mmCIF file of C-alpha atoms in Angstrom:
data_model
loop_
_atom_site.group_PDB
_atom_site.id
_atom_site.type_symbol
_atom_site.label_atom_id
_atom_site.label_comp_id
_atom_site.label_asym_id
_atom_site.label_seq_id
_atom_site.Cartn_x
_atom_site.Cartn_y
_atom_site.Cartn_z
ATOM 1 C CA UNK X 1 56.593 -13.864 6.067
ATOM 2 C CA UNK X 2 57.863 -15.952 8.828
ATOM 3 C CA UNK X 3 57.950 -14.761 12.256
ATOM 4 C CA UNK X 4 59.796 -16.152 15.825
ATOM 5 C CA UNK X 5 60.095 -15.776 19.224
ATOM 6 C CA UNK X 6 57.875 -13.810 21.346
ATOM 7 C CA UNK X 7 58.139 -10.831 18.668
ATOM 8 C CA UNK X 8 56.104 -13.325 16.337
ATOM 9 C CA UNK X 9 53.978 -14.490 19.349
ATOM 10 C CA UNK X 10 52.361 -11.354 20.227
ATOM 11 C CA UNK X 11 51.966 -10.281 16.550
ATOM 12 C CA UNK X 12 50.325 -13.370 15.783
ATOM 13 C CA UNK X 13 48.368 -12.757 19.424
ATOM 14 C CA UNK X 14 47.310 -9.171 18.151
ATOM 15 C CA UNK X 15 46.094 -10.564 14.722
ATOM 16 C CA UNK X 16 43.872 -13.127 15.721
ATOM 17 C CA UNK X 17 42.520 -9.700 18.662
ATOM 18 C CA UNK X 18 42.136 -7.938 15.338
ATOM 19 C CA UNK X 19 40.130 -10.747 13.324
ATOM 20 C CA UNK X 20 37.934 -11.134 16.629
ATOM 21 C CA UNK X 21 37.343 -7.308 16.930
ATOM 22 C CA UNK X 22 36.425 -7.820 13.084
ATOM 23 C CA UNK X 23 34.103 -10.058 13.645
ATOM 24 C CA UNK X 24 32.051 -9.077 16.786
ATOM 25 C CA UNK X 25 29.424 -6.994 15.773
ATOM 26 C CA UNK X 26 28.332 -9.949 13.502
ATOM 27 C CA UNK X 27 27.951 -12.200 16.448
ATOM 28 C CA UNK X 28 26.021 -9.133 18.412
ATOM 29 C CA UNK X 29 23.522 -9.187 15.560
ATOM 30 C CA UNK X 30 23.514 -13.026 16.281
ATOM 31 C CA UNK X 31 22.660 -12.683 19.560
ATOM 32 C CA UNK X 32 19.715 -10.147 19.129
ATOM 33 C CA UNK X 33 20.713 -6.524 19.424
ATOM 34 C CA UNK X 34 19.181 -5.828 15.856
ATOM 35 C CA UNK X 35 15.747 -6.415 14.842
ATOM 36 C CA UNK X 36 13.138 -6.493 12.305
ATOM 37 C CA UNK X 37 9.574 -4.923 12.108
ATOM 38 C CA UNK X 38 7.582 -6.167 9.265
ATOM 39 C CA UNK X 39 4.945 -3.673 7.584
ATOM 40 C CA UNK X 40 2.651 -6.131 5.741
ATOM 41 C CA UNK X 41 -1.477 -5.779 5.652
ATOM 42 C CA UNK X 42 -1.498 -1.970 6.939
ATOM 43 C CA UNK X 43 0.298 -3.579 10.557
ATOM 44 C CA UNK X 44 3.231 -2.974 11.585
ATOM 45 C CA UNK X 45 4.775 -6.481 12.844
ATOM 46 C CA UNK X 46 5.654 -6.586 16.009
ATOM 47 C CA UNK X 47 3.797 -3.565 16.981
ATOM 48 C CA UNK X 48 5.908 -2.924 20.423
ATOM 49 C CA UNK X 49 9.239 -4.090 20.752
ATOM 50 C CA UNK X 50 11.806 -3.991 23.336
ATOM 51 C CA UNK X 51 15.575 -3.961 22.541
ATOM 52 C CA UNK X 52 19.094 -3.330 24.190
ATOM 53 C CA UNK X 53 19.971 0.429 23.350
ATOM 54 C CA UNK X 54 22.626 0.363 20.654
ATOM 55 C CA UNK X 55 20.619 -2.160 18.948
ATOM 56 C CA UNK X 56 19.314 -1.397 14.613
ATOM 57 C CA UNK X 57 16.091 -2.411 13.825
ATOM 58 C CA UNK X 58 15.466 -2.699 10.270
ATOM 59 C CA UNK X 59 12.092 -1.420 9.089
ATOM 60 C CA UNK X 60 11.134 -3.662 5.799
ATOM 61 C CA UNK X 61 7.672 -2.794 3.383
ATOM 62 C CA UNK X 62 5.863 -6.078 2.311
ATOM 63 C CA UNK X 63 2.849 -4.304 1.035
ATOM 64 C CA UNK X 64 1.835 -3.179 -2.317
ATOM 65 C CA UNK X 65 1.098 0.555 -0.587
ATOM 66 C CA UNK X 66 4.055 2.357 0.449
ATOM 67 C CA UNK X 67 4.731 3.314 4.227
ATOM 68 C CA UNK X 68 6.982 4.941 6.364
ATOM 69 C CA UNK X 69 7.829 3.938 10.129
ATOM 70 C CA UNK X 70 7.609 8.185 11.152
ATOM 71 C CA UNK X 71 8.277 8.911 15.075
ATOM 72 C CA UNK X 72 9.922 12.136 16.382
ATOM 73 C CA UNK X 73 13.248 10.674 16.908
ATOM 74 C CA UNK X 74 13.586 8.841 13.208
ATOM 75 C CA UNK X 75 12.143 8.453 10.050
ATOM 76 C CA UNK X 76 12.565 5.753 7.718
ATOM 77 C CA UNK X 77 10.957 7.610 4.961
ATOM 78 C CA UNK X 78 8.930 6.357 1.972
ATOM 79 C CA UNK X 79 9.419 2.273 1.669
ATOM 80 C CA UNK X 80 8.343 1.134 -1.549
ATOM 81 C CA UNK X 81 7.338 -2.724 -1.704
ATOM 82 C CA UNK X 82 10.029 -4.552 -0.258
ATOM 83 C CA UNK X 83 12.231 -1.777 0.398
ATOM 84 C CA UNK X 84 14.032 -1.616 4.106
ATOM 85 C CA UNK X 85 15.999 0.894 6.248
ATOM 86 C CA UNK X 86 17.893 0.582 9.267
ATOM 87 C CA UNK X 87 17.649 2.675 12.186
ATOM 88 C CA UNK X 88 19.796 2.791 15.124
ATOM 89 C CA UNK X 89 18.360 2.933 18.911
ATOM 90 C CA UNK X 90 21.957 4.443 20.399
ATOM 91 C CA UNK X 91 20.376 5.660 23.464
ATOM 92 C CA UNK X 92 17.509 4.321 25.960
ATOM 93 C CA UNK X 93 14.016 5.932 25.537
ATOM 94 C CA UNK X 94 10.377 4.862 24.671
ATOM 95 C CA UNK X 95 10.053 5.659 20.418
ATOM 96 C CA UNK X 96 6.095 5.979 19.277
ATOM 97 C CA UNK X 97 6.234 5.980 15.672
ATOM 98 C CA UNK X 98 3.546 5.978 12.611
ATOM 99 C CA UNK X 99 3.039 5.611 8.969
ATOM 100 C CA UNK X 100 2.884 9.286 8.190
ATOM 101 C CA UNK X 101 0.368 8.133 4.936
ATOM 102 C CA UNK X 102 -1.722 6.302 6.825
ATOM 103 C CA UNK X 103 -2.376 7.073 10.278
ATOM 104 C CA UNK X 104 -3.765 4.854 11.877
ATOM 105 C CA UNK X 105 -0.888 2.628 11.601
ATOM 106 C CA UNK X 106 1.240 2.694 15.046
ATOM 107 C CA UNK X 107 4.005 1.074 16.723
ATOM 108 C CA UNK X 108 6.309 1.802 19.353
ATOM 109 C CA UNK X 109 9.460 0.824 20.582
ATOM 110 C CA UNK X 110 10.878 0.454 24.222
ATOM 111 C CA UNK X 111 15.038 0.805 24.127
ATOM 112 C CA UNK X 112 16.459 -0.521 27.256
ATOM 113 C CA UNK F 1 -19.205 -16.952 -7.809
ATOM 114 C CA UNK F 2 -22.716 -17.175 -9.795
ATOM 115 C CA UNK F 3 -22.640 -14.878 -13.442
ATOM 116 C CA UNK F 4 -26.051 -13.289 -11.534
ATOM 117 C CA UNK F 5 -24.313 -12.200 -8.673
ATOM 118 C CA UNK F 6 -21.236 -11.229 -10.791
ATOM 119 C CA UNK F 7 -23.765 -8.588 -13.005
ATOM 120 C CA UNK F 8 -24.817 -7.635 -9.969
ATOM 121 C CA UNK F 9 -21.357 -6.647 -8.890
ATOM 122 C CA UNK F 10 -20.680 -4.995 -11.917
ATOM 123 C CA UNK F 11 -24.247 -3.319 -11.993
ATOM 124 C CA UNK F 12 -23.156 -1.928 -8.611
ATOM 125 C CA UNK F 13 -19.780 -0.847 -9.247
ATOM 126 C CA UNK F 14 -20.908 1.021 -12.351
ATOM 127 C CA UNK F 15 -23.574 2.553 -9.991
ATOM 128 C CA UNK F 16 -20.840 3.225 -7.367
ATOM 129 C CA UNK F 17 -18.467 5.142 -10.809
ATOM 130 C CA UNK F 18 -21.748 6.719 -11.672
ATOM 131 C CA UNK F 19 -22.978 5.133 -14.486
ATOM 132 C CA UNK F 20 -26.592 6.155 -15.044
ATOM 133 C CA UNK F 21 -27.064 3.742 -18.477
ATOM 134 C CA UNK F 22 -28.185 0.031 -18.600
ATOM 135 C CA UNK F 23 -25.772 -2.810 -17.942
ATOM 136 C CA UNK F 24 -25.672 -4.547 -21.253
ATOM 137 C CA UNK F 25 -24.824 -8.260 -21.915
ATOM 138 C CA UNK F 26 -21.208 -8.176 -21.703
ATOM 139 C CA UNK F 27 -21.232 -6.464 -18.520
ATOM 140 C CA UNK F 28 -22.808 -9.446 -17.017
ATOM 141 C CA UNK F 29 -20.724 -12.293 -18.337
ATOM 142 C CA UNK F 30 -17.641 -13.583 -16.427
ATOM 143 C CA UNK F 31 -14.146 -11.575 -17.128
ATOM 144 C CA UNK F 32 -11.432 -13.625 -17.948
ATOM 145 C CA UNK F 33 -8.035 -13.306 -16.036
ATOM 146 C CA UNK F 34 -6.753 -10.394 -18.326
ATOM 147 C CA UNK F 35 -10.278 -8.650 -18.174
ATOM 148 C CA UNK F 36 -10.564 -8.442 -14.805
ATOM 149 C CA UNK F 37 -6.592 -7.137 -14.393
ATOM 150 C CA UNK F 38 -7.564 -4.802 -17.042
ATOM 151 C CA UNK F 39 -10.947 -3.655 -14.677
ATOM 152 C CA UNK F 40 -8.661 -3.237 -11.578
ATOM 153 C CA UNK F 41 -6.127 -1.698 -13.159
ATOM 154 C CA UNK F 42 -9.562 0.695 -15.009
ATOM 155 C CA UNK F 43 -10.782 1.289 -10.725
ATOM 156 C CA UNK F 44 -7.414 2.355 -9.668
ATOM 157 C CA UNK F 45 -7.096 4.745 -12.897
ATOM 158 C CA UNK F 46 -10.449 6.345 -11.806
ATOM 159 C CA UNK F 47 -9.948 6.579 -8.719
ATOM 160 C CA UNK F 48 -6.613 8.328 -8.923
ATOM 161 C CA UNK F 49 -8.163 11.118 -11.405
ATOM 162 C CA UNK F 50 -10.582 11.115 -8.732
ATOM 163 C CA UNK F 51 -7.914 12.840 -6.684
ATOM 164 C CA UNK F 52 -6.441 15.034 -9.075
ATOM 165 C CA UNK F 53 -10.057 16.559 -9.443
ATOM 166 C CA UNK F 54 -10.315 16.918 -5.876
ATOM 167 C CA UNK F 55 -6.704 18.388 -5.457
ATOM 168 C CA UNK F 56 -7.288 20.887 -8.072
ATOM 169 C CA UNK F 57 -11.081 22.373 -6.629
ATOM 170 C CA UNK F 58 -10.527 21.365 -2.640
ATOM 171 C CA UNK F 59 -8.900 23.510 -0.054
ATOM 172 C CA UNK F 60 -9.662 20.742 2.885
ATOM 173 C CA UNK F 61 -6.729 19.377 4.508
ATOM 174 C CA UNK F 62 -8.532 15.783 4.969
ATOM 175 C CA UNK F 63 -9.834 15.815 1.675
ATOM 176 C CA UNK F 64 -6.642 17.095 0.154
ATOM 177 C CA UNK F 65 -4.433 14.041 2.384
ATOM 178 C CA UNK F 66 -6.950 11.817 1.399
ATOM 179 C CA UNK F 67 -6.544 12.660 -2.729
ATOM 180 C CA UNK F 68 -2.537 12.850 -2.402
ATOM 181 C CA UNK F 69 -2.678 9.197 -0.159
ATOM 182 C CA UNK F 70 -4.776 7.953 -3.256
ATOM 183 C CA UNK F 71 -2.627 8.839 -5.965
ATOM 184 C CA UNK F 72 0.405 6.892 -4.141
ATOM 185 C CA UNK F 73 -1.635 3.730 -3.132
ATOM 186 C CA UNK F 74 -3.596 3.368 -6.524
ATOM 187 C CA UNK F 75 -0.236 3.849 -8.355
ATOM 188 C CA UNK F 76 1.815 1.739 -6.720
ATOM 189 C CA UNK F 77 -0.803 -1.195 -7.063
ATOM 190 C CA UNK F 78 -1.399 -0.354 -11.177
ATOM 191 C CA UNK F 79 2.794 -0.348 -11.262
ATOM 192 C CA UNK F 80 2.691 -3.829 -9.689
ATOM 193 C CA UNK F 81 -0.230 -4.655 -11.804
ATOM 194 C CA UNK F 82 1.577 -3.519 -15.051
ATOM 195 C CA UNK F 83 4.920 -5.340 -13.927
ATOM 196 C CA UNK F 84 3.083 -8.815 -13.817
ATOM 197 C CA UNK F 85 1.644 -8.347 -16.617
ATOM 198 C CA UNK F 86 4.849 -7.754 -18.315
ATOM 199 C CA UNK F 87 6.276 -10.819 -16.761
ATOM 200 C CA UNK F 88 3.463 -12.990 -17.748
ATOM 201 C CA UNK F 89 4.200 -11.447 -20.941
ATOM 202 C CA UNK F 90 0.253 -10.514 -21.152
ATOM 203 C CA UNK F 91 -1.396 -7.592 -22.263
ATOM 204 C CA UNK F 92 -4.662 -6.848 -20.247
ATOM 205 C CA UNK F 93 -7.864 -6.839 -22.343
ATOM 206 C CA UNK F 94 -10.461 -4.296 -22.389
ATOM 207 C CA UNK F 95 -13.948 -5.095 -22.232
ATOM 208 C CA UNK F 96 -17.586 -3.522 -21.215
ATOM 209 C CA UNK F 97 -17.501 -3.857 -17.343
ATOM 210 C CA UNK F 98 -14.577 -1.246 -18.013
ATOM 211 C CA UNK F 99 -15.904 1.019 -20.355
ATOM 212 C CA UNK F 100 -18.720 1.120 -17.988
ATOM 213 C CA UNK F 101 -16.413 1.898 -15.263
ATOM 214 C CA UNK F 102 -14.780 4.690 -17.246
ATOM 215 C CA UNK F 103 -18.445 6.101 -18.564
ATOM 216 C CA UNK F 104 -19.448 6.223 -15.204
ATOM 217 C CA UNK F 105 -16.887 8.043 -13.993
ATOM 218 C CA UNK F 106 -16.541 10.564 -16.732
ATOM 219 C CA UNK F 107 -20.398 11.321 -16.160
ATOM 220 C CA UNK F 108 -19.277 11.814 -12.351
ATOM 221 C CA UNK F 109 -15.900 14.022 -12.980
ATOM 222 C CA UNK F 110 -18.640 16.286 -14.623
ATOM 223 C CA UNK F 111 -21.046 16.768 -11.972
ATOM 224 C CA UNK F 112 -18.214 17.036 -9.490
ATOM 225 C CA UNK F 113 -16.457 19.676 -11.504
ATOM 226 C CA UNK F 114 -19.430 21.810 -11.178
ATOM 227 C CA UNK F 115 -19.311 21.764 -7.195
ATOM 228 C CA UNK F 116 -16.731 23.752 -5.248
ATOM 229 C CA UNK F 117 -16.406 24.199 -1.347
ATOM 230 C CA UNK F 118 -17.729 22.175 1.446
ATOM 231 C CA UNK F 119 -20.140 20.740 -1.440
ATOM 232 C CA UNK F 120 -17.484 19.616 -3.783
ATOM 233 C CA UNK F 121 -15.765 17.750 -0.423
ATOM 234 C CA UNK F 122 -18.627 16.267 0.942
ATOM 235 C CA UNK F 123 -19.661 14.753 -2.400
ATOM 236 C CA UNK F 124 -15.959 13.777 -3.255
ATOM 237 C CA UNK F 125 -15.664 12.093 0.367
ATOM 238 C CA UNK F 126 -19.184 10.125 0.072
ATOM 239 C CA UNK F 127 -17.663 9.082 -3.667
ATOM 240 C CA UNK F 128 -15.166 7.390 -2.312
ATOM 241 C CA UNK F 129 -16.327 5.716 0.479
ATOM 242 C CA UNK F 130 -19.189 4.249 -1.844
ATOM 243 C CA UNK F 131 -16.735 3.317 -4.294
ATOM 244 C CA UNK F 132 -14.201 2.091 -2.296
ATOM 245 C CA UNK F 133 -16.873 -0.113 -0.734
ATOM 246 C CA UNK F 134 -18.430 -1.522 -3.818
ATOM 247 C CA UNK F 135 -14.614 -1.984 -5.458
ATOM 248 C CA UNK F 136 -13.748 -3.965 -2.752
ATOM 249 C CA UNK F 137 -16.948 -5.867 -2.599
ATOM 250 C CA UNK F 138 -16.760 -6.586 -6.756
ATOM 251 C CA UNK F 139 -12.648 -7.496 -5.949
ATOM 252 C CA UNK F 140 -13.098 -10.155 -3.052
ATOM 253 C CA UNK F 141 -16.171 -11.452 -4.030
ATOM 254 C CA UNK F 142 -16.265 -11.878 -7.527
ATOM 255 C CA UNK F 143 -12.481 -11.034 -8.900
ATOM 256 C CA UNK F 144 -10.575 -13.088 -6.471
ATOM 257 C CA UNK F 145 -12.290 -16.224 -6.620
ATOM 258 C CA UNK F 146 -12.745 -16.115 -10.204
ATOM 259 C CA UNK F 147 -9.436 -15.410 -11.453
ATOM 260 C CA UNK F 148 -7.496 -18.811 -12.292
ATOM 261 C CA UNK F 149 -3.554 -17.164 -12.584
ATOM 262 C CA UNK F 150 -2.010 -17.549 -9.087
ATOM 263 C CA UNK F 151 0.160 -14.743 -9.257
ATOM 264 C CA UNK F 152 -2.500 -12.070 -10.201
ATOM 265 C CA UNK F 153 -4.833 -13.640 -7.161
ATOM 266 C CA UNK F 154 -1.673 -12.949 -5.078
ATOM 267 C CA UNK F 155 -1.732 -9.602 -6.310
ATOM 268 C CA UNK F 156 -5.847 -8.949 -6.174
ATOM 269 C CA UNK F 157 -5.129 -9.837 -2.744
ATOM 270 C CA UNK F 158 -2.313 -7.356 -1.722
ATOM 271 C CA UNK F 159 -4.441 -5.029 -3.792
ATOM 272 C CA UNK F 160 -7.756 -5.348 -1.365
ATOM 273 C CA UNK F 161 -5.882 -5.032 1.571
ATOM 274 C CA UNK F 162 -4.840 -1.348 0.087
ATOM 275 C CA UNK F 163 -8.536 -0.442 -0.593
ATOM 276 C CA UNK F 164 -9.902 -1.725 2.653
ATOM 277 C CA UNK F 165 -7.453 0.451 4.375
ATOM 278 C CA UNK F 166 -8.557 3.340 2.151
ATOM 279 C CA UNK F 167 -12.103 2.293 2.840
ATOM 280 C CA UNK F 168 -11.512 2.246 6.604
ATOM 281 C CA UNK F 169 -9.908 6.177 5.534
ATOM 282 C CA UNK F 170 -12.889 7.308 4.010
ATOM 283 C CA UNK F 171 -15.281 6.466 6.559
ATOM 284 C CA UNK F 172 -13.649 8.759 8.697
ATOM 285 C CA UNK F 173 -13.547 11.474 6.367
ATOM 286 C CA UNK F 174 -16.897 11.426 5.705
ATOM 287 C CA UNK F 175 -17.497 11.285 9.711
ATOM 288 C CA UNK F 176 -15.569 14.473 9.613
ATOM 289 C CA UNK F 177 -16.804 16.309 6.826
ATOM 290 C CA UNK F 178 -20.010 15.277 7.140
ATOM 291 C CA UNK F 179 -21.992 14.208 3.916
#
């Protein structure tokens, strides 16, 4: 389809709006508003974290035993080895959390 | 990793299962790669009827978290175990240091089946802790330097880090429950 004029300007304007829309929330991933805690040797890795609210961190297992990442606000639930989830951190708030198997495993996470 | 200080791994690990009878010459000898994944793979077995025992006679909440956290662990390590195994295409290869294993722990499940109550948990908690202990001396000091297979070192590896953390657990439930 061929388009002129200012007609074909601003649909061409509100196309290349649309593609940039599309492509935003990769760049806000880019820039840091999601995260990653690893669970590897019994730890969760980085322990405290501090993110932009709105931000996902994605909880990933690397050990053999399975965890969770368990706080009152979220719950990944059982990660097998190598298994992730992503949570979302929509709102500001301080987010203690545990691995409801074993115990003695803690993190917590500071949303700004 | 000396074959002296290797029987006396496996002397103490059968001890730890509770294995009253004589180690015999086998027992002492150096496992192969395939023995030794068959031996771990033997500990975890044990040690997850272990908890089935204890869910079926103990009303403690430790005790009982403690059984139901060993059943997941000990599983998930034998799966992985099983699953390189199968992609090594290798079949793991019995031998005496795990029949002693299993003796020893049959002769236990029968003494422990004969407790109930604060006796049955205080002997199940001070079980594991020794046998967690002595596992995870036999696995980093004699298993993991011995074995030559990269991948099932990896694994041995992953695998101690499990029972130290369940070592670390049973300390405290002895603390707790006294012993």
């Amino acid at each position: 389809m061929t388009v002129h004029g200012d007609a074909g300007s601003a649909v061409w304007t509100r196309r290349c709006l649309l593609a940039l829309l599309s492509v935003l929330p990769v760049f806000r991933s880019a820039r840091g508003d999601s995260a990653t805690v690893e669970i590897s040797r019994f730890e969760f890795a980085p322990a405290e974290l501090e993110i932009p609210a709105g931000s996902t961190v994605t909880f990933v297992n690397l050990d053999l035993a399975p965890h969770t990442a368990t706080g009152d606000a979220f719950d990944t639930g059982t990660l097998r080895k190598d298994e992730s989830k992503e949570i979302a951190f929509p709102i500001a708030g301080e987010f203690a959390y545990l691995c409801k198997f074993h115990r003695h495993m803690t993190g917590r996470i500071a949303v700004l | 990793m000396s074959r002296t200080i290797l029987a006396s791994l496996a002397l103490a690990a059968m001890m730890a299962a509770g294995c009253t009878g004589p180690a015999n010459a086998q027992d002492s000898g150096k496992l192969n790669d395939l023995e030794v994944a068959h031996a771990a793979y033997v500990a975890g077995d044990i040690d997850i009827r272990n908890a089935h025992l204890a869910l079926a006679l103990s009303d403690d909440r430790a005790v009982r978290e403690f059984a139901e956290l060993m059943i997941r662990d000990h599983e998930a390590v034998n799966d992985a175990a099983l699953a390189l195994l199968k992609k090594l295409k290798a079949e793991p290869q019995d031998n005496a240091f795990s029949q002693s294993l299993l003796k020893g722990a049959r002769d236990n499940w029968t003494k422990m089946a004969q407790l109930s109550g604060a006796a049955f948990d205080k002997s199940y908690a001070a079980n594991e802790l020794a046998y967690h202990q002595t596992v995870n001396k036999v696995v980093s000091e004699a298993f993991i330097p011995n074995v030559e297979n990269a991948e099932l070192k990896t694994l041995l590896g992953s695998a101690l880090d499990t029972f130290q953390a369940h070592e670390k657990h049973a300390e405290k439930m002895v603390a707790d429950i006294g012993s």
